[in-house]
Coordinates of C-alpha atoms and ligand atoms in Angstrom, one line a residue:
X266 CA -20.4 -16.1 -32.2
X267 CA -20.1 -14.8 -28.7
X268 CA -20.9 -10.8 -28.1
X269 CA -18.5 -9.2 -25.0
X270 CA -20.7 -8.6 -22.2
X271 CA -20.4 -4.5 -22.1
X272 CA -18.7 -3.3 -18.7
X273 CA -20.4 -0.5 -16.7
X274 CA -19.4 2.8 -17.0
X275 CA -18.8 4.3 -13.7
X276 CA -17.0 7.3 -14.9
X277 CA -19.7 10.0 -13.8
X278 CA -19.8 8.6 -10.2
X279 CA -15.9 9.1 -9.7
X280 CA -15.0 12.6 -8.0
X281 CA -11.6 13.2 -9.6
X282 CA -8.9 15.4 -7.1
X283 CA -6.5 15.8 -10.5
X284 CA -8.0 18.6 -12.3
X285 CA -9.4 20.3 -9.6
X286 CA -5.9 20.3 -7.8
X287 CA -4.5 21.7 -10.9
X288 CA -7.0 24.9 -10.9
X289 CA -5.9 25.4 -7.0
X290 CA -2.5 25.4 -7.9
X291 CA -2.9 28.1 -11.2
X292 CA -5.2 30.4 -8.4
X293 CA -2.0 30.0 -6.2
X294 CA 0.7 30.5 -8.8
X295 CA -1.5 33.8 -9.5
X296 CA -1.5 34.9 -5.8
X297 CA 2.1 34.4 -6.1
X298 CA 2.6 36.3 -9.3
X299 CA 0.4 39.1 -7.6
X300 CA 2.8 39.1 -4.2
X301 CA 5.9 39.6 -6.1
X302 CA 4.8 42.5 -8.2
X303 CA 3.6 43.9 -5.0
X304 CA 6.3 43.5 -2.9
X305 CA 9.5 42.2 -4.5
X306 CA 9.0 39.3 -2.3
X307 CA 8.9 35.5 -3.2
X308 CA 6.7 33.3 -0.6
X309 CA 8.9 30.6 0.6
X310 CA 7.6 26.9 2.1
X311 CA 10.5 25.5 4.3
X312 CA 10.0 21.8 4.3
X313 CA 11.7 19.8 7.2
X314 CA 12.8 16.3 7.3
X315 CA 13.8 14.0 10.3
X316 CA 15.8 10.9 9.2
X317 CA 15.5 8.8 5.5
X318 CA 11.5 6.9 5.9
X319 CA 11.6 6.3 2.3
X320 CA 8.1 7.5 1.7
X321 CA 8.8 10.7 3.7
X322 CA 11.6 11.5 1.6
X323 CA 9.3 11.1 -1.6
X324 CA 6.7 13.4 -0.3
X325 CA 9.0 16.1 1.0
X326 CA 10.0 16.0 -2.5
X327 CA 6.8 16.1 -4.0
X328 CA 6.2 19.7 -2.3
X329 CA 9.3 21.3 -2.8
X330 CA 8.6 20.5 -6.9
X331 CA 5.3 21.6 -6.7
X332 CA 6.5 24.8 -4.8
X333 CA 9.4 25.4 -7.9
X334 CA 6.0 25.2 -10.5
X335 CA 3.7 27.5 -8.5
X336 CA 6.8 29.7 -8.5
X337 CA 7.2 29.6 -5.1
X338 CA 10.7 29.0 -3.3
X339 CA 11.7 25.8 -1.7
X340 CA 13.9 26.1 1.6
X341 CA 14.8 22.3 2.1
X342 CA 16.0 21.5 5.9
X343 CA 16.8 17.8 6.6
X344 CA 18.0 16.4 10.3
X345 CA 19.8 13.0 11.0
X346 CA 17.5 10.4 12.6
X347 CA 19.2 10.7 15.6
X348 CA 17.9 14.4 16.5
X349 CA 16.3 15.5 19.6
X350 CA 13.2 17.4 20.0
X351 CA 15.0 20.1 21.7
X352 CA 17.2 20.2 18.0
X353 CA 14.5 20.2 15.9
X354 CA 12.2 22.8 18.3
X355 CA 15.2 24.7 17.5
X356 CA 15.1 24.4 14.0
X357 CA 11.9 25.6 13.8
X358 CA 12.1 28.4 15.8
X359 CA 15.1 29.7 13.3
X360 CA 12.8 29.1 10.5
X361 CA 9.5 30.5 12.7
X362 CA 12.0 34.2 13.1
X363 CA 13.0 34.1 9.5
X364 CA 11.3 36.8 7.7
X365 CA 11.9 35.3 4.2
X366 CA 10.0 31.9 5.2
X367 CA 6.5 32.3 5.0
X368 CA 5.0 28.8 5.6
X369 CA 6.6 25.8 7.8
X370 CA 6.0 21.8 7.3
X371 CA 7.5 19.5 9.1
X372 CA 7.0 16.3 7.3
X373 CA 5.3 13.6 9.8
X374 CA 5.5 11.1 11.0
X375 CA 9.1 12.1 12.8
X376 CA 10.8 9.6 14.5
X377 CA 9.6 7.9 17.7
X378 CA 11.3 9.3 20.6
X379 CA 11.0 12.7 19.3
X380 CA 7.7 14.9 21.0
X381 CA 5.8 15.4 18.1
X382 CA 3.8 18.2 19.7
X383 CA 6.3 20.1 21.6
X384 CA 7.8 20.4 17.6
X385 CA 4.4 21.3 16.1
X386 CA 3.3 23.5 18.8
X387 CA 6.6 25.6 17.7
X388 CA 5.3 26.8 14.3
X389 CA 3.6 30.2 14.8
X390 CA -0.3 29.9 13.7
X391 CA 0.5 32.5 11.0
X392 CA 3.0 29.8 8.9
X393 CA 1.4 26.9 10.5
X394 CA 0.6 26.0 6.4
X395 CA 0.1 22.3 7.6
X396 CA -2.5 23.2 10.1
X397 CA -0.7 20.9 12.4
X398 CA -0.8 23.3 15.7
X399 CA -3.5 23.7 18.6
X400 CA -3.9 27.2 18.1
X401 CA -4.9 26.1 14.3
X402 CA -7.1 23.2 14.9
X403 CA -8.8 25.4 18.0
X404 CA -9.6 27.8 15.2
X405 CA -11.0 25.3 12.9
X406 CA -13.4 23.9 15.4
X407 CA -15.0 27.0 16.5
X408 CA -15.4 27.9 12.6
X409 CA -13.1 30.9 12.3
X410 CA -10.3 31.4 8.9
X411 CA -7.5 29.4 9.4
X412 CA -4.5 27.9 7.8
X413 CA -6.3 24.4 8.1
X414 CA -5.0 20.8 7.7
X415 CA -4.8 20.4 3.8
X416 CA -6.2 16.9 3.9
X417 CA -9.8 17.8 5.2
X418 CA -9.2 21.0 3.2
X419 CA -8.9 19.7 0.2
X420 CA -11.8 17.0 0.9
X421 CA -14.1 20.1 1.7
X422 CA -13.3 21.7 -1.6
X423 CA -13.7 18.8 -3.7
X424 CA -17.1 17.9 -2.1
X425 CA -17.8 21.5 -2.9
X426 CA -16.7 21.2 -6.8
X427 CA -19.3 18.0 -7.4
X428 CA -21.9 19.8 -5.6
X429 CA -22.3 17.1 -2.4
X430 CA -25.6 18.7 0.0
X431 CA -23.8 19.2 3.5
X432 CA -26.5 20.7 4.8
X433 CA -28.7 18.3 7.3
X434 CA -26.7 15.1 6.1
X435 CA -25.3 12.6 8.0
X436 CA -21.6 12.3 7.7
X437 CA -19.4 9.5 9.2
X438 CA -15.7 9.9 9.4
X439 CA -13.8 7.1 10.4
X440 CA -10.6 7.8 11.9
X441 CA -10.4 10.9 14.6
X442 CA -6.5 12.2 13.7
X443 CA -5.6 15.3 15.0
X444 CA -4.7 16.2 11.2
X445 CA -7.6 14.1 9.6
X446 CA -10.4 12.8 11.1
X447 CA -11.0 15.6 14.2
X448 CA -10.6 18.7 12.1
X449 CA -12.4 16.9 8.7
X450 CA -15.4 16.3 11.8
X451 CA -15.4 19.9 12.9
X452 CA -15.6 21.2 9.2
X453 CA -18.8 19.1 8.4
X454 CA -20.0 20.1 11.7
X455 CA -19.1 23.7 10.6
X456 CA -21.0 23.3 7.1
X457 CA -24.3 22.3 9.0
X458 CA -23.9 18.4 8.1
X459 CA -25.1 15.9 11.8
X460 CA -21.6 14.2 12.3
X461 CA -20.6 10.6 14.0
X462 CA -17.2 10.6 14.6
X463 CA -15.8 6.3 14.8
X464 CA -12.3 5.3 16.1
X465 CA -10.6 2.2 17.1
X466 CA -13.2 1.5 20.1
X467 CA -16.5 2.2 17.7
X468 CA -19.0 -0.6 18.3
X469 CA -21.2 -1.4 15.4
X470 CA -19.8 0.0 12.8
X471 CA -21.0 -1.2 9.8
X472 CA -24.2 -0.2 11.1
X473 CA -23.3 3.3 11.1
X474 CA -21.6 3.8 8.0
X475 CA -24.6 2.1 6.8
X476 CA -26.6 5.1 8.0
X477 CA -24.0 7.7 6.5
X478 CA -25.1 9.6 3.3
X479 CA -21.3 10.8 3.5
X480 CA -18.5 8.3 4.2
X481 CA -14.9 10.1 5.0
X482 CA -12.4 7.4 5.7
X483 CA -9.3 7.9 7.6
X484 CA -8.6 4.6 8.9
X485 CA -4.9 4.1 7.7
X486 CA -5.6 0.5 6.4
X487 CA -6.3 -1.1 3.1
X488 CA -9.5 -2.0 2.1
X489 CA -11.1 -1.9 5.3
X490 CA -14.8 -0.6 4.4
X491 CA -16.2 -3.2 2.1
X492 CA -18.5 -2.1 -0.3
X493 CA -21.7 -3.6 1.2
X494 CA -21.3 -1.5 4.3
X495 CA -22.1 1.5 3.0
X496 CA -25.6 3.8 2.2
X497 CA -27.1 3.1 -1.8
X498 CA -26.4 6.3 -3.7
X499 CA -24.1 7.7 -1.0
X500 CA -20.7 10.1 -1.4
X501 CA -17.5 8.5 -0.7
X502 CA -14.3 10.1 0.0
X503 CA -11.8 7.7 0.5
X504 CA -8.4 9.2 2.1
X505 CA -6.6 6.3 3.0
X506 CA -3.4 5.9 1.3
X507 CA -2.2 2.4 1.7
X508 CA 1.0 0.6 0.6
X509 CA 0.4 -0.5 -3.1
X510 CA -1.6 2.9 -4.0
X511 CA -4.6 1.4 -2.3
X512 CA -7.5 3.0 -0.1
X513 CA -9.3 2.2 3.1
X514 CA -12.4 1.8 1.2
X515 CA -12.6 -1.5 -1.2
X516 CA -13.0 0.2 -4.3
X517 CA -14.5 -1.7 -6.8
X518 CA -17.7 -3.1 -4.9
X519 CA -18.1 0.7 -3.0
X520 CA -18.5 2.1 -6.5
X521 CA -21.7 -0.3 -7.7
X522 CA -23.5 1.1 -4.5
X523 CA -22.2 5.1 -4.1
X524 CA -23.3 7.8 -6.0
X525 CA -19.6 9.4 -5.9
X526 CA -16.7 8.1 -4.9
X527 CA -12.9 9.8 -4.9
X528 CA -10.6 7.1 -6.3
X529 CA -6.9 6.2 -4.7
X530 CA -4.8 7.7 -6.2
X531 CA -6.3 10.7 -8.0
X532 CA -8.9 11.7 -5.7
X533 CA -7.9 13.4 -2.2
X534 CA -4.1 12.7 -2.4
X535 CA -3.8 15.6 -5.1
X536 CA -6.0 17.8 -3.3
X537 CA -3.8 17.8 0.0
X538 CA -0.8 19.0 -2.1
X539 CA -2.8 21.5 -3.9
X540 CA -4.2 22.5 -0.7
X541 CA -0.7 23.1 1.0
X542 CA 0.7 25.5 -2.1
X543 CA -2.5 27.7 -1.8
X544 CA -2.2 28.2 2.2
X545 CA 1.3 29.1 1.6
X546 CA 0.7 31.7 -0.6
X547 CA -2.2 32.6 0.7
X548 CA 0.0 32.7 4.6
X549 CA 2.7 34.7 2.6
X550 CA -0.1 37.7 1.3
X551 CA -1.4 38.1 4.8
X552 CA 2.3 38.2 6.4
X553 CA 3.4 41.0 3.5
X554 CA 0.2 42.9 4.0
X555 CA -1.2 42.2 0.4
X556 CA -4.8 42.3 0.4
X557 CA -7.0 39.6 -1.9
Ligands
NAP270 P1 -3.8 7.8 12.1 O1 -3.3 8.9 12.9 O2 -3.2 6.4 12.2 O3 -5.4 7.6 12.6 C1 -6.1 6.5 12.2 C2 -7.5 6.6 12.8 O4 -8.2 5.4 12.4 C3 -7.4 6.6 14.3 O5 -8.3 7.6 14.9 C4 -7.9 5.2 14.7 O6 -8.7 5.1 15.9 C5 -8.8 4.8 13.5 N1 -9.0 3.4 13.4 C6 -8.0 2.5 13.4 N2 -8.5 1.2 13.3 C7 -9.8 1.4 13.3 C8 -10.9 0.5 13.2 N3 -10.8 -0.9 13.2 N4 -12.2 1.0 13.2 C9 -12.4 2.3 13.3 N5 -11.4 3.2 13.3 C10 -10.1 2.8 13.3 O7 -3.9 8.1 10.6 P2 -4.1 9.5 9.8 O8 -2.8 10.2 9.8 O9 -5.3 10.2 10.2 O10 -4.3 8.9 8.3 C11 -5.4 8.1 8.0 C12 -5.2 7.6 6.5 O11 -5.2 8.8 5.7 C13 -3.9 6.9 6.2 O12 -4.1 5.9 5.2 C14 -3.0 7.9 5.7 O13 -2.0 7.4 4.8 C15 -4.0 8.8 4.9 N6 -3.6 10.1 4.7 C16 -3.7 10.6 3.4 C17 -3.3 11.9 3.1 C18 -3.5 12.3 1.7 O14 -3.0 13.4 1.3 N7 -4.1 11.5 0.8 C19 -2.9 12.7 4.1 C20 -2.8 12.3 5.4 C21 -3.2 11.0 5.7 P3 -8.0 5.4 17.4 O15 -7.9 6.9 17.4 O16 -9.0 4.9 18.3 O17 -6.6 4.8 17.4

């Protein structure tokens, strides 16, 4: 008779986005609940969309469901392909002057020949729920509230929920995005963690994440830390989100050495959405003068 070999249990090392993303929604569908009764008003996320990307479509989507649960209403704007920047600064400047909107996201990546930042650089700082402006990410860096970028948003609060020591660690994030991997560096930085920030022209650097007692990954491509490049018993947050539901970090080998690990999906993915309603809410209280 043969006995089954039994598997390892990693269940306690995995940092989990789902529940957590859940109690950030309930605390925003009660900031919601606490605006109406206070002012009549509903908060409103207008969600714009340039052209059919497949993907884009789904996550636009996504948001304005999530929105419709939170109680929150959905304006939905969507632009042919074809559109110019000067259309689609337009569009945002109706939605920046309309009182009833309270939060603006325009879904990226837009298409090519469209300027990107003349569009974001359009959203005034006080809707800018996507943290995608200058004005926003100049905040974040020096430290001071802001509407941040959910992505590194969320990450902070989920390190935060499994109790990850910030203080005096050293952090890698891989990946220097002005939505990602710049602001998640300048919140580490902000929580008192010594922060190496790697790109494209990094040299060495296996070597450094081998050093990192925090690994953020923002590379954009699947699988690319392997598992024996990273720190014994270190925390890894993995927010990659590759074709096939796959991360930038290879999973199953990261997870015998790590202490924590987010998995793809169910670790930061939920955590940006979550992230997004509760900035929305939270930009519609401070725009209707109701206090915390
Ligand atoms: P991005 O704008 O394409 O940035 C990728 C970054 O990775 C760049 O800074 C790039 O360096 C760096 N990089 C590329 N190849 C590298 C290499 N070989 N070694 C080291 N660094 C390298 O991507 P992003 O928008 O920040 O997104 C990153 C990932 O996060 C993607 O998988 C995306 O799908 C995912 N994401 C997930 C969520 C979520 O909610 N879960 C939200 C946003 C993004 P250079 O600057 O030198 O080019």
């Amino acid at each position: 008779m043969t006995t089954a070999q039994p598997q390892s249990d990693h269940s306690a090392k995995l940092m989990s986005g789902v529940a957590l993303a859940k109690r950030v929604r309930d605390e925003a569908a009660a900031e919601v609940k606490r605006i109406q009764e206070a002012t009549g008003v509903t908060p409103c996320l207008a969600t714009v969309l340039v052209g059919d990307d497949a993907a884009s479509v789904i996550y636009t989507q996504m948001k304005r469901k999530r929105c419709v649960e939170i109680g929150m209403l959905p304006k939905r704007i969507e632009l042919p392909r074809e559109s110019t920047t000067q259309q689609l600064v337009g569009e945002v400047e109706r939605l920046a002057a309309d009182p009833n909107v309270h939060g603006i996201l325009v879904q990226h990546p837009v298409p090519a020949p469209i300027d990107k930042r003349a569009v974001f650089e359009a959203i005034p700082v006080e809707k800018d729920v996507d943290g995608v402006t200058s004005a926003t990410l100049g905040r974040v860096i020096l430290g001071l509230p802001a509407l941040a970028s959910c992505t590194p948003a969320g990450i902070m609060r989920l390190l935060d929920e499994y109790k990850v020591l910030l203080v005096g660690a050293h952090a890698v994030v891989i990946g220097r995005s002005p939505i990602l991997g710049r602001p998640m560096a300048s919140m580490l930085i902000n929580a008192h963690a010594t922060v190496t920030l790697c790109h494209s022209h990094t040299r060495n650097l296996a070597k450094i994440i081998g050093d990192a007692d925090i690994l953020i990954a923002a590379v954009g491509k699947p699988r690319f830390v392997q598992g024996d490049w990273i720190k014994k018993a270190s925390v890894i947050v993995d927010a990659g989100y590759n074709k096939g539901n796959v991360g930038d970090v290879d999973f199953d080998q990261a997870i015998e050495r790590a202490s924590l690990i987010t998995p793809v999906p169910g670790g930061v993915g939920p955590m940006t959405i979550a992230t997004l309603m509760a900035q929305t809410a939270h930009a519609a209280a401070l725009q209707l003068g109701v206090s915390a």
